[in-house]
Amino acid sequence: MKFQKIKFMRIAVLFVVLVTFFTVSSRGNNIYTAKKDSTEKSIFAKGLDQYKLQKARHHFIVGEYQQAIAVYDELLLNNPKNPLVNYRLGECYYQTKKYDLAKKYFENALPNAEELEPEFYKTYALVQHRIGNFDEAIANMEKYKAKINPKKEKEIAEADKIIENLKFGKSLVEKPVDVDIKNMGSAINSAYPDYGPSVTADEKTIIFTSRRPDTKGGDVDPYDGLYYEDIYISEWDEENNQWKTAVPIPGKINTEAHDAALSISPDGNIIYVYKNFGENGSGEIYYSKKSSSGRWSAPKPLDKPINTSYWESSASLTANGKKLYFVSERKGGKGMGDIWVSERISKHEWGEPVNLGAPINTEFDEKMVFIHPDGNVLFFCSDGHKSVGGYDIYMSVLDTSGKWSEPINLGYPINTTDDDVNFVLSKDNKRAYYSGYRKNSLGSKDIYVIDVSRHPQISKIEDLTLEISGNILSSETGEKLPGKIYVYDDHDKVLDVVEIKNPEQLFVLKLRKGKKFTLKIKSSGYKTSEEIIDVPFGETKNKVSRNFIMKR
């Protein structure tokens, strides 16, 4: 998903920048550029080059990196060794994730780095980090820290956090987890950015976001030079045992603006979409429903209290449809984006969201959330916990008291030195779907499938639940019956309702170990049957067969 919240600030920011430029330029000092971008006579003589230097910096400030690069390239034609311009170009390429180019320009500026601002070493350290050069990154961050004014405690604390993260990331890279990461190939991926995968519980349908030329309208976003986002879909081909070639999702989801996939519901009937064209410019969560013809409805925004005037993104629905986990920057959070959960009150109404709090949310930014089909394991992305890269993917388990465990970093190579944001796990815990920049990509960010069956933490998820399967039977004839099974916790709260429409079909219940449940089984023409099932925490079995007998 392309996070567009910054774009709606750009007009206002650009206005402020231009007003400031014209009001203070007569005094020869522009607060939106570094000192040497405007006043250092040894860099450029006053005149056209200095104006270009300021113009490029303005482009950078408002996020127009391509425009800034174009101006800096002009300046380098006559001054190829100029340290400031090389440094600024390196910054631009860092922001556009072209880290090898960023490194090149930082190295060009390095011989004269002492002439530049201390932040040169900080950004150079971040570039080295993205490339995977941890030792060089740590050394440059130490140089930056040494140049910080001792009174600037906030900057020193930030540098210490980055150094700590670099050391932690290095330790994870040196001890990779046992997983197999495979590119999903040309049926799914293209030469353009493909990301944000989500699959149905049966893994027969995958949706994702792409920025390829056949997106609706075919227009390019002027801010980053890439095609606008659209949502694509692919179905599993049973006959050939492979994914069909992905196509723009049929129906009314895609528009000529950005349309990004957040998730598809486990049953494949609802898609959550991210859009950002509200009156206040805040991102919101929309939903679209699948018709009987397989086409998708025009997305509608989720009502309050899910969407607010603040930024909302990333949504994941539990398998029973009763809880929605999502990310929001609303008031009451711990930091920037936080993870919240809301319980369904009725078909079209959600309850007041609850912040998951510590240890999930941090004072920094949580950006993605995925709730496992069993409802007990959460995967999320954050830059507030110790990481390999910037944003890493973490896992947390809900204990029997209803508290989330301390997040576990999924480790390298799932997490890399880049920002790793998207991750969904299959129902059987064997495969994960994920997007990222890797050496074997088809040209840009691609979607991958990961064999996580040997992952030290993920492989143990199935030990948390007991799966009970069977039939509802008549006591008189042994006939298989349709019906419903209501699952209650020890506070008489309904946790799940399993409906058996086809009597030949086995019901499947997933019960958390370490808890006691009451089951109420109902079938038309029969008395309600009630059973108490106590699943001990130390239960070694993960699957059992059980039939429920109904009497008239």
mmCIF file of C-alpha atoms in Angstrom, residues 97-103 124-139 165-174 387-390 412 415-419:
data_model
loop_
_atom_site.group_PDB
_atom_site.id
_atom_site.type_symbol
_atom_site.label_atom_id
_atom_site.label_comp_id
_atom_site.label_asym_id
_atom_site.label_seq_id
_atom_site.Cartn_x
_atom_site.Cartn_y
_atom_site.Cartn_z
ATOM 1 C CA LYS A 97 15.130 3.343 -1.993
ATOM 2 C CA LYS A 98 17.925 3.325 -4.586
ATOM 3 C CA TYR A 99 20.532 2.564 -1.978
ATOM 4 C CA ASP A 100 23.445 1.669 -4.266
ATOM 5 C CA LEU A 101 23.127 5.042 -5.988
ATOM 6 C CA ALA A 102 22.781 6.751 -2.618
ATOM 7 C CA LYS A 103 25.998 5.088 -1.457
ATOM 8 C CA TYR A 124 25.210 7.746 5.375
ATOM 9 C CA ALA A 125 24.879 5.259 8.246
ATOM 10 C CA LEU A 126 21.260 4.591 7.262
ATOM 11 C CA VAL A 127 22.329 4.000 3.650
ATOM 12 C CA GLN A 128 25.032 1.539 4.749
ATOM 13 C CA HIS A 129 22.450 -0.192 6.938
ATOM 14 C CA ARG A 130 20.031 -0.659 4.027
ATOM 15 C CA ILE A 131 22.788 -2.226 1.961
ATOM 16 C CA GLY A 132 23.643 -4.568 4.820
ATOM 17 C CA ASN A 133 26.950 -3.041 5.886
ATOM 18 C CA PHE A 134 26.264 -3.083 9.626
ATOM 19 C CA ASP A 135 29.796 -2.324 10.834
ATOM 20 C CA GLU A 136 30.122 0.719 8.562
ATOM 21 C CA ALA A 137 26.658 1.865 9.595
ATOM 22 C CA ILE A 138 27.533 1.643 13.288
ATOM 23 C CA ALA A 139 30.820 3.514 12.757
ATOM 24 C CA ASN A 165 19.060 -1.579 16.506
ATOM 25 C CA LEU A 166 22.047 -1.924 14.189
ATOM 26 C CA LYS A 167 23.788 -4.232 16.643
ATOM 27 C CA PHE A 168 20.589 -6.252 17.132
ATOM 28 C CA GLY A 169 20.006 -6.504 13.379
ATOM 29 C CA LYS A 170 23.560 -7.681 12.826
ATOM 30 C CA SER A 171 23.074 -10.444 15.413
ATOM 31 C CA LEU A 172 19.920 -11.705 13.647
ATOM 32 C CA VAL A 173 21.531 -11.672 10.205
ATOM 33 C CA GLU A 174 24.387 -13.768 11.582
ATOM 34 C CA SER A 387 14.659 -4.693 14.189
ATOM 35 C CA VAL A 388 16.856 -5.892 11.336
ATOM 36 C CA GLY A 389 15.741 -3.055 9.074
ATOM 37 C CA GLY A 390 13.477 -0.065 9.535
ATOM 38 C CA TYR A 412 16.334 -12.855 9.061
ATOM 39 C CA ASN A 415 13.043 -9.429 7.976
ATOM 40 C CA THR A 416 15.724 -7.653 5.976
ATOM 41 C CA THR A 417 17.605 -4.371 6.139
ATOM 42 C CA ASP A 418 14.758 -2.812 4.144
ATOM 43 C CA ASP A 419 11.243 -2.016 5.406
#
